[in-house]
Short mmCIF file of N, CA, C and O in Angstrom, two decimals:
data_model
loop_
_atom_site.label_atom_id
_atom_site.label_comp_id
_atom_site.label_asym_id
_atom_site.label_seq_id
_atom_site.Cartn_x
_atom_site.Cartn_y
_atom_site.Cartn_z
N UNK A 4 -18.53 59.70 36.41
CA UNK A 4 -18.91 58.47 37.11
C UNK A 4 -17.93 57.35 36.83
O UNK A 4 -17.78 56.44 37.64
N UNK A 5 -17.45 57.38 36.00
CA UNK A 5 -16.34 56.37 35.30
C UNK A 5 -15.15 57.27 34.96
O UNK A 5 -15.10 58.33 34.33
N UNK A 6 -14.10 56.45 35.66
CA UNK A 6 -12.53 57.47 35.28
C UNK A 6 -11.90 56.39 34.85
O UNK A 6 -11.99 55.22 35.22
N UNK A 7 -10.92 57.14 33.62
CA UNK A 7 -10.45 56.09 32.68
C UNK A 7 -8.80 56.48 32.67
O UNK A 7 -8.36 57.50 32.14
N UNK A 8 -8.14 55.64 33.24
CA UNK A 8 -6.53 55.94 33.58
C UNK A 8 -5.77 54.83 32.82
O UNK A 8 -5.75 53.61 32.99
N UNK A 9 -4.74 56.13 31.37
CA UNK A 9 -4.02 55.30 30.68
C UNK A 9 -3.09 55.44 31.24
O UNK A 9 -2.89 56.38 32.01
N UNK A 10 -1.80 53.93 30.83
CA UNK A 10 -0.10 54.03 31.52
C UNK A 10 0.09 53.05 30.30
O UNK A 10 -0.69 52.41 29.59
N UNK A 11 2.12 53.28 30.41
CA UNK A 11 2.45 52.39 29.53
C UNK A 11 2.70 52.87 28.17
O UNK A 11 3.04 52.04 27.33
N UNK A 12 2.59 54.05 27.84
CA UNK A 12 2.95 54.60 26.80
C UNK A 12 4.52 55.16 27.17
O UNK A 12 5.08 55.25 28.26
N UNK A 13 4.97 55.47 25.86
CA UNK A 13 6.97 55.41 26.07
C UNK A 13 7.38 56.35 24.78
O UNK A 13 6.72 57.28 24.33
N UNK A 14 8.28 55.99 24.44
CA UNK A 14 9.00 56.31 23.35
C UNK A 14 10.19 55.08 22.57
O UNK A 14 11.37 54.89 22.87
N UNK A 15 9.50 54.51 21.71
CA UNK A 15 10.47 53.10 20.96
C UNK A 15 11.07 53.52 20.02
O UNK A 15 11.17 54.69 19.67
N UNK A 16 11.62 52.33 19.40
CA UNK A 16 12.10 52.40 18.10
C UNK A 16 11.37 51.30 17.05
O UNK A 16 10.76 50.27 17.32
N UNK A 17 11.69 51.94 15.70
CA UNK A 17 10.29 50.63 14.87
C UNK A 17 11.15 49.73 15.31
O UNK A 17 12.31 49.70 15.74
N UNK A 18 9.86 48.64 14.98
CA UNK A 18 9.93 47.36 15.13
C UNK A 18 9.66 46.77 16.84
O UNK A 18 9.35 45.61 17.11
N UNK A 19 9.86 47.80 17.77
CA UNK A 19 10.30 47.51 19.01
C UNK A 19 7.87 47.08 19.70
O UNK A 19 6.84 47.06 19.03
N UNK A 20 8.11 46.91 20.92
CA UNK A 20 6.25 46.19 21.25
C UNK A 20 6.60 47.61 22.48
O UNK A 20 7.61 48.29 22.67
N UNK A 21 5.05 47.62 23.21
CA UNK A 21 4.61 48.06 23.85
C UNK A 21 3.46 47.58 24.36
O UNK A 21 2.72 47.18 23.46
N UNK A 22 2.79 47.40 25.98
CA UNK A 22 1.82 46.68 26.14
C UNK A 22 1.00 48.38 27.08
O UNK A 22 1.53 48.85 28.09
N UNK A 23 -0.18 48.95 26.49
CA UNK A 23 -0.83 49.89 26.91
C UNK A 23 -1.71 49.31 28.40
O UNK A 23 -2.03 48.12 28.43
N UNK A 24 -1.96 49.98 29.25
CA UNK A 24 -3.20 49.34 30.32
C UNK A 24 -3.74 50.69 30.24
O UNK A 24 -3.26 51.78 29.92
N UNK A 25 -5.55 50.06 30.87
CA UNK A 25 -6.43 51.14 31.10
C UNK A 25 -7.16 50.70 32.64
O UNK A 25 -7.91 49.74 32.81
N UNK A 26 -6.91 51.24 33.20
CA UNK A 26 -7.51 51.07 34.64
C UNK A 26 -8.71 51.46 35.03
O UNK A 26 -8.51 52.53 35.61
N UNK A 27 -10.12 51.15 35.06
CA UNK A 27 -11.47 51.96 35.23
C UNK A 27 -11.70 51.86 36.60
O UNK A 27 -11.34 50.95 37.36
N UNK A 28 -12.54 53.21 36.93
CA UNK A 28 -12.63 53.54 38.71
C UNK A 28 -13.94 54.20 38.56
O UNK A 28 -14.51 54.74 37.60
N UNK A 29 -14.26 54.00 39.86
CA UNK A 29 -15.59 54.73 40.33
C UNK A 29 -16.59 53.84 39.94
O UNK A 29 -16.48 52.63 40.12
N UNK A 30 -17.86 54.53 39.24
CA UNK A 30 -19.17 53.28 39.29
C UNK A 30 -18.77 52.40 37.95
O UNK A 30 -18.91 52.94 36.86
N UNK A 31 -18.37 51.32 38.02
CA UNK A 31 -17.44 50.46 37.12
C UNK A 31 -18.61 49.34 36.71
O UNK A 31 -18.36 48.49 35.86
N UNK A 32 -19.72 49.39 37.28
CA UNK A 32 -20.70 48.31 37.14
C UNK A 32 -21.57 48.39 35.43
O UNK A 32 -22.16 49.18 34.70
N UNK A 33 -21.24 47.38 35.49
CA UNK A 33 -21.63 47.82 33.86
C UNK A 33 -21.45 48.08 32.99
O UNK A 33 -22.22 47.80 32.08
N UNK A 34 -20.54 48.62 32.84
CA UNK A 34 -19.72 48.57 31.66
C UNK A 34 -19.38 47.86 30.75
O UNK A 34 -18.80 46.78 30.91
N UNK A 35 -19.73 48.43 29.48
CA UNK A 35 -20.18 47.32 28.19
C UNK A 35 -18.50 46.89 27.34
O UNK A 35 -17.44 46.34 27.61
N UNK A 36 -19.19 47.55 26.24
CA UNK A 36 -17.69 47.80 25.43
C UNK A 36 -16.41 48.64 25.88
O UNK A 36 -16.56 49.85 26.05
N UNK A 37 -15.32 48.14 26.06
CA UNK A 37 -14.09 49.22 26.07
C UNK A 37 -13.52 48.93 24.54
O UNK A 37 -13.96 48.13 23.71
N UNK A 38 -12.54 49.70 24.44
CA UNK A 38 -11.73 50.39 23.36
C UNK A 38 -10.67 51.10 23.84
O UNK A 38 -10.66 51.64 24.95
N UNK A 39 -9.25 51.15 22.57
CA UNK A 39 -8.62 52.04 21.89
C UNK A 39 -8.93 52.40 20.97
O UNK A 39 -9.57 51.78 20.13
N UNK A 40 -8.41 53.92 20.88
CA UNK A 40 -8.47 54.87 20.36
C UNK A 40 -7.30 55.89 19.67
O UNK A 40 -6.52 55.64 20.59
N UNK A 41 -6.98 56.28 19.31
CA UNK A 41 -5.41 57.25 18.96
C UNK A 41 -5.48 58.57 17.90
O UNK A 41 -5.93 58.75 16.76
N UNK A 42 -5.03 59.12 18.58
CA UNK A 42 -4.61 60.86 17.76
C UNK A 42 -3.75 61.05 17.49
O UNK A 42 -3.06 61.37 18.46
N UNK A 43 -3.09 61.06 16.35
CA UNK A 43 -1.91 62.07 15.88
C UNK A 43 -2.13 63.64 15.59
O UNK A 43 -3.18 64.17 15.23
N UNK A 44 -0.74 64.32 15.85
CA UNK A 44 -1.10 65.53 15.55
C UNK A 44 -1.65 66.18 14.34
O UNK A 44 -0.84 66.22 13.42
N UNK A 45 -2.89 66.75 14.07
CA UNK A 45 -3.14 67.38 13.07
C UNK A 45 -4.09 66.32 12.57
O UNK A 45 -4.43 66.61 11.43
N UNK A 46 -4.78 64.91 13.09
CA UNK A 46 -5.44 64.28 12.73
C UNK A 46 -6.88 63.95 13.59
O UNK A 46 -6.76 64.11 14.81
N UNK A 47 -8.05 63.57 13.18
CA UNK A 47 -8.84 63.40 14.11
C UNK A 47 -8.54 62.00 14.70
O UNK A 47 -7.66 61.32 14.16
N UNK A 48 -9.20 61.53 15.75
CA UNK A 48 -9.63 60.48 17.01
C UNK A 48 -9.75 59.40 15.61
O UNK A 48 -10.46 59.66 14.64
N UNK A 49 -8.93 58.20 15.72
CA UNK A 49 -9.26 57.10 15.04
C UNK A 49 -9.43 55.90 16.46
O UNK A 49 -8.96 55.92 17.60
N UNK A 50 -10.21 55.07 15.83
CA UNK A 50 -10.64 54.00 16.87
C UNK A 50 -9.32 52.91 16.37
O UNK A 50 -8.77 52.86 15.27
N UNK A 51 -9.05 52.05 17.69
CA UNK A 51 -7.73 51.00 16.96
C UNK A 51 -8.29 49.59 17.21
O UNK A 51 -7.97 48.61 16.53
N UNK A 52 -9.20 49.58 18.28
CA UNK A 52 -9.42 48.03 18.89
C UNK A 52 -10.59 48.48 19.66
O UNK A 52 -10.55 49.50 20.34
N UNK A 53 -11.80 47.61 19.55
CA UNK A 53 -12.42 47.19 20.98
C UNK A 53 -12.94 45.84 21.08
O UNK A 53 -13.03 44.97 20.22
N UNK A 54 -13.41 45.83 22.85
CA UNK A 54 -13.46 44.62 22.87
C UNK A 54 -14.98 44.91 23.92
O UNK A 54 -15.21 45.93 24.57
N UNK A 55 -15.94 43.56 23.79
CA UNK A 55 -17.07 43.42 24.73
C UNK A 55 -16.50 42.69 25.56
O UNK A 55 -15.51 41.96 25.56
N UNK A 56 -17.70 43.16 26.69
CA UNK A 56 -17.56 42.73 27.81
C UNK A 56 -17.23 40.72 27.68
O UNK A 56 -16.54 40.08 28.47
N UNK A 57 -17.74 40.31 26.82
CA UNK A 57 -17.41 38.93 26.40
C UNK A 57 -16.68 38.66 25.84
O UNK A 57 -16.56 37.53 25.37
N UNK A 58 -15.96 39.50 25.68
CA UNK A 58 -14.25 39.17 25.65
C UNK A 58 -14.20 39.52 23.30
O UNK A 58 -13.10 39.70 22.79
N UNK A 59 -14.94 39.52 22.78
CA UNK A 59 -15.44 39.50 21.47
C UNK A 59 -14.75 41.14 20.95
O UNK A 59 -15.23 42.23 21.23
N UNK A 60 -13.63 40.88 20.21
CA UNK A 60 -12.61 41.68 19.37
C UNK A 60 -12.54 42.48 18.45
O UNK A 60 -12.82 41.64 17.59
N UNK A 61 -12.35 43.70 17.68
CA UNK A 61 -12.99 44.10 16.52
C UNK A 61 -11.36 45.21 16.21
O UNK A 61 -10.98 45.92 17.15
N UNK A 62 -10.77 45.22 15.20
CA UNK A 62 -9.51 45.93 15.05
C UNK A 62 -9.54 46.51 14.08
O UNK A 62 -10.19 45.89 13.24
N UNK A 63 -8.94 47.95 13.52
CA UNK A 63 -8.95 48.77 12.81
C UNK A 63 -7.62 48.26 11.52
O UNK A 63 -6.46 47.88 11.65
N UNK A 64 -8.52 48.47 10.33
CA UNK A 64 -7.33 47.48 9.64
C UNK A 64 -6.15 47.91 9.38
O UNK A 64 -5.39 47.20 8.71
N UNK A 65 -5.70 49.27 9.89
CA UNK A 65 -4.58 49.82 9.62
C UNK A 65 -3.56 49.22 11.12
O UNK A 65 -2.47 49.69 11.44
N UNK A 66 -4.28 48.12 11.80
CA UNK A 66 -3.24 47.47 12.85
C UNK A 66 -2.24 46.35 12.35
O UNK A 66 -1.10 46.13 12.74
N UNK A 67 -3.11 45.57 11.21
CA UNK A 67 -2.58 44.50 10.26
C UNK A 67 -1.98 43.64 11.25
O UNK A 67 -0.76 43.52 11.30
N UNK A 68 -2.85 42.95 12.13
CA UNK A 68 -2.77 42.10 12.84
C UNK A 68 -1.41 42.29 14.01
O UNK A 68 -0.97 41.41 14.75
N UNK A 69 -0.95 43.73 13.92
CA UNK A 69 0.26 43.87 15.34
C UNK A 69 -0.70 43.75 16.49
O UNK A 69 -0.72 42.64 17.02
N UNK A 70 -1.47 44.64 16.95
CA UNK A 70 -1.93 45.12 17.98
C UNK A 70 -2.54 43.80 18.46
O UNK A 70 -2.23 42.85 17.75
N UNK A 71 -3.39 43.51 19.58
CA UNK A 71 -3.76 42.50 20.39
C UNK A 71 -4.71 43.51 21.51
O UNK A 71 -4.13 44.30 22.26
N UNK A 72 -5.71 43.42 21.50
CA UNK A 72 -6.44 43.74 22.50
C UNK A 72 -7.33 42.99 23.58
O UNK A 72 -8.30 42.42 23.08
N UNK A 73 -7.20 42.86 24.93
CA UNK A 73 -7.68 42.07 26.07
C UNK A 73 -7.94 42.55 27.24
O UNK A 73 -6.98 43.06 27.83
N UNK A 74 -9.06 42.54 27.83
CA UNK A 74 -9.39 42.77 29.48
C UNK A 74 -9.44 41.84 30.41
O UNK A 74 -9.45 40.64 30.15
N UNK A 75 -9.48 42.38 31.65
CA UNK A 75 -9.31 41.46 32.92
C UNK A 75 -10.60 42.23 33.62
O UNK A 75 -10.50 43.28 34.25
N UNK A 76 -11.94 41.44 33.35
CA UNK A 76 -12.68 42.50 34.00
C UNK A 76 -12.75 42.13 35.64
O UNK A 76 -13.75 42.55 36.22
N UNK A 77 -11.80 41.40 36.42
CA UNK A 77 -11.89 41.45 37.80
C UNK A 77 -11.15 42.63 37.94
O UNK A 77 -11.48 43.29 38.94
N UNK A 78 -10.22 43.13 37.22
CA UNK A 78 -9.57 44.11 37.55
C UNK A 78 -9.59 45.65 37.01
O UNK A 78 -8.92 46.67 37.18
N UNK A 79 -10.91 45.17 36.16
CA UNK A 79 -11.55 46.36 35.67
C UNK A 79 -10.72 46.99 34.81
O UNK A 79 -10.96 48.19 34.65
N UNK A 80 -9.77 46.52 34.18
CA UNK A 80 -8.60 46.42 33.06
C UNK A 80 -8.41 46.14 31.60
O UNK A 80 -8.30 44.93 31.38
N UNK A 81 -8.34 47.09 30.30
CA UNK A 81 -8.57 46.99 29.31
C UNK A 81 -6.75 47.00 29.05
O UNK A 81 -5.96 47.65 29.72
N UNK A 82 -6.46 46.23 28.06
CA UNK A 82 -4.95 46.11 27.54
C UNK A 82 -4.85 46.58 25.87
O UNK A 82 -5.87 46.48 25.19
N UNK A 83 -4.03 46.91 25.47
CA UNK A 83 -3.44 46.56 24.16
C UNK A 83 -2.18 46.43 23.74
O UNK A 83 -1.56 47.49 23.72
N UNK A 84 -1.72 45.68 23.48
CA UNK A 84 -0.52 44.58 23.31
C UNK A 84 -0.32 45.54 21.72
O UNK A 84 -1.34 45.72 21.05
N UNK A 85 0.92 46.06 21.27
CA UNK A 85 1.45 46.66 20.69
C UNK A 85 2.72 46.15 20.02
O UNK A 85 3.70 46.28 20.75
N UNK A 86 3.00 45.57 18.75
CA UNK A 86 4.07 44.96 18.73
C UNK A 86 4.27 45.47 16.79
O UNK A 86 3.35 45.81 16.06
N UNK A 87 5.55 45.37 16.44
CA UNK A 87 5.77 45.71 15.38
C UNK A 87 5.46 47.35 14.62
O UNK A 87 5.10 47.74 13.52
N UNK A 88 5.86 48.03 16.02
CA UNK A 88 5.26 49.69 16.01
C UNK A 88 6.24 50.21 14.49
O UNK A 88 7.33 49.96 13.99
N UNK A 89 5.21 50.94 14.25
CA UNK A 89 5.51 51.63 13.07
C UNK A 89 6.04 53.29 13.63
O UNK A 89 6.00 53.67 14.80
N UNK A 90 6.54 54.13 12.43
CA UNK A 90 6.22 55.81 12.70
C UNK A 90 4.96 56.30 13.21
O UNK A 90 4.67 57.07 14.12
N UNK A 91 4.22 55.56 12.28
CA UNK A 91 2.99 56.35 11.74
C UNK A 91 1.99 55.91 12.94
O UNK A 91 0.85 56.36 13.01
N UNK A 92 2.54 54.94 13.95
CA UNK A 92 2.17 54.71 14.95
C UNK A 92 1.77 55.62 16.18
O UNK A 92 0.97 55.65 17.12
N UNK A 93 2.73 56.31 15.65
CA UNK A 93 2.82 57.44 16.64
C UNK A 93 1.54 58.26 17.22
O UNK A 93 0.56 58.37 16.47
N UNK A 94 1.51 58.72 18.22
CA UNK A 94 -0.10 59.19 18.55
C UNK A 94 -0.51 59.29 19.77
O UNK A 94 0.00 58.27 20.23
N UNK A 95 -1.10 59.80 20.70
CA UNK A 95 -1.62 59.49 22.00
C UNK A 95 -2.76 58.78 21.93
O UNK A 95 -3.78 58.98 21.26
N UNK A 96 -2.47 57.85 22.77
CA UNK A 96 -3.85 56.75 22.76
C UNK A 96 -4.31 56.75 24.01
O UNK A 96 -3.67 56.89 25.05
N UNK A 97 -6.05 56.50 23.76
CA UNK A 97 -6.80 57.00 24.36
C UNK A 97 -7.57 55.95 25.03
O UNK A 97 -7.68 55.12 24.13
N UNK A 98 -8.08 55.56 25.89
CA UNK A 98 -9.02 54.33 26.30
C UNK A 98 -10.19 54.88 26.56
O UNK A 98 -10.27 55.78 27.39
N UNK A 99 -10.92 54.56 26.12
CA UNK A 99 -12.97 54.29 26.26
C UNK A 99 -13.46 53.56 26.68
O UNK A 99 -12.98 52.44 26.53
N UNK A 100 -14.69 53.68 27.45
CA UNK A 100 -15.63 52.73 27.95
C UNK A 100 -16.79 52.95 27.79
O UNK A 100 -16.97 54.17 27.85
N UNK A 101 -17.91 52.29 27.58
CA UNK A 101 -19.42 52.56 27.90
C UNK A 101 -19.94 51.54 28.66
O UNK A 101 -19.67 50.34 28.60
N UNK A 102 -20.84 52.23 29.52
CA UNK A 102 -21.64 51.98 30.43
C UNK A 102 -23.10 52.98 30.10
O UNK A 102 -23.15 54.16 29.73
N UNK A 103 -24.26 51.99 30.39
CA UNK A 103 -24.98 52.34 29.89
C UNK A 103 -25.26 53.50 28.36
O UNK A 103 -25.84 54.58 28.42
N UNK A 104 -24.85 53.06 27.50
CA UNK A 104 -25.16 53.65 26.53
C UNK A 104 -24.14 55.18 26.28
O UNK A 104 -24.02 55.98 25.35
N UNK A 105 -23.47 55.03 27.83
CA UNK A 105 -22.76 56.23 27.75
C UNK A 105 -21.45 56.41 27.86
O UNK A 105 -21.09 56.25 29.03
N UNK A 106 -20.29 56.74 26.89
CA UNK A 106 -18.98 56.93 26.63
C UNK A 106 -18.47 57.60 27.72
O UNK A 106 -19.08 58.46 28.35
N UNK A 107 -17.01 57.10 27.99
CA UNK A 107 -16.24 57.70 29.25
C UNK A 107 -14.68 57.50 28.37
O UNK A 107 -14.33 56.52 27.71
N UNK A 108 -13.88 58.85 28.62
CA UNK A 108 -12.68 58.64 28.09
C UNK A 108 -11.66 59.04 28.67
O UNK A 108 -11.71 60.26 28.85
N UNK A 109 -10.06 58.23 29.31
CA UNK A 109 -9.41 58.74 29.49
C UNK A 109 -8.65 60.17 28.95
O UNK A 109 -9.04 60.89 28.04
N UNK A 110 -7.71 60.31 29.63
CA UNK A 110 -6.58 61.39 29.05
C UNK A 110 -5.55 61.27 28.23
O UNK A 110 -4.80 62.17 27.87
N UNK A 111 -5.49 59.73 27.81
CA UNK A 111 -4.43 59.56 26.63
C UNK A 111 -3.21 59.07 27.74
O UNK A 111 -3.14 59.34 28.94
N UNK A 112 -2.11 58.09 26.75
CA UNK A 112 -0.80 58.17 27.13
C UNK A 112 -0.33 58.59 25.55
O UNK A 112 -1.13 58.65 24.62
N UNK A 113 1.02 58.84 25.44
CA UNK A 113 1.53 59.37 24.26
C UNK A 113 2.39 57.95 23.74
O UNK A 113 3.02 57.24 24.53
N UNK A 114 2.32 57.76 22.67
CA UNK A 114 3.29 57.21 22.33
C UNK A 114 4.40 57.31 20.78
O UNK A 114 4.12 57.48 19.59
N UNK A 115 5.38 57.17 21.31
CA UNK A 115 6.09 58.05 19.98
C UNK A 115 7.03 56.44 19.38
O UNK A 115 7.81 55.70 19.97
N UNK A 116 6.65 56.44 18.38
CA UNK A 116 7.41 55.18 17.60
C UNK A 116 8.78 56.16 16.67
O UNK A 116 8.45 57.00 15.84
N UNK A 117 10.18 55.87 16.97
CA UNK A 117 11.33 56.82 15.94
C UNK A 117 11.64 55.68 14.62
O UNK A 117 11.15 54.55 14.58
N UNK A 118 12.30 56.10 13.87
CA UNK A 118 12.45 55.48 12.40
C UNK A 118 13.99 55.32 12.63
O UNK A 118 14.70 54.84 11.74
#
């Protein structure tokens, strides 16, 4: 009912930013909390950022204040602003949404931070 389309993932170098988008489609009404999310290989799903529908912020402390997370809900658009990428950064990140009580998750973009 909800499709969750990441872009904007690349391949940097440390130190270098990246700005992620998440595009939501289909029954879009309602939708509460979005989020990032990220996997590295050989690791489980860590959460990085979410944000309520009231715009109200919550970040995983291993971001140490790089990351920046923001939506445009006319455009049904979740962001995360990426800056001061690390290695360990590295990971496919994932965007989430709930609507009614119920989780919807993209397919990931990849992103590879080099040393």
């Amino acid at each position: 009912q909800v499709k969750l389309v990441e872009s904007g993932g690349g391949l940097v170098q440390a130190g270098e930013s990246l700005r992620l988008s998440c595009a939501a489609s289909g029954i879009i009404f309602s939708i509460n909390d979005m989020g990032w999310y990220r996997q590295a290989p050989g690791k489980q799903r860590e959460l990085v950022a979410t944000i309520t529908s009231g715009g109200r912020t919550n970040y995983a402390d291993f971001v140490k204040g790089r990351f920046s997370i923001s939506r445009d809900n006319a455009k049904n658009t979740v962001y995360l602003q990426m800056n001061s990428l690390k290695p360990e950064d590295t990971a496919v990140y994932y965007c989430k949404a709930a609507r009614l009580y119920v989780g919807y998750w993209g397919q990931g973009t990849q992103v590879t931070v080099s040393s």
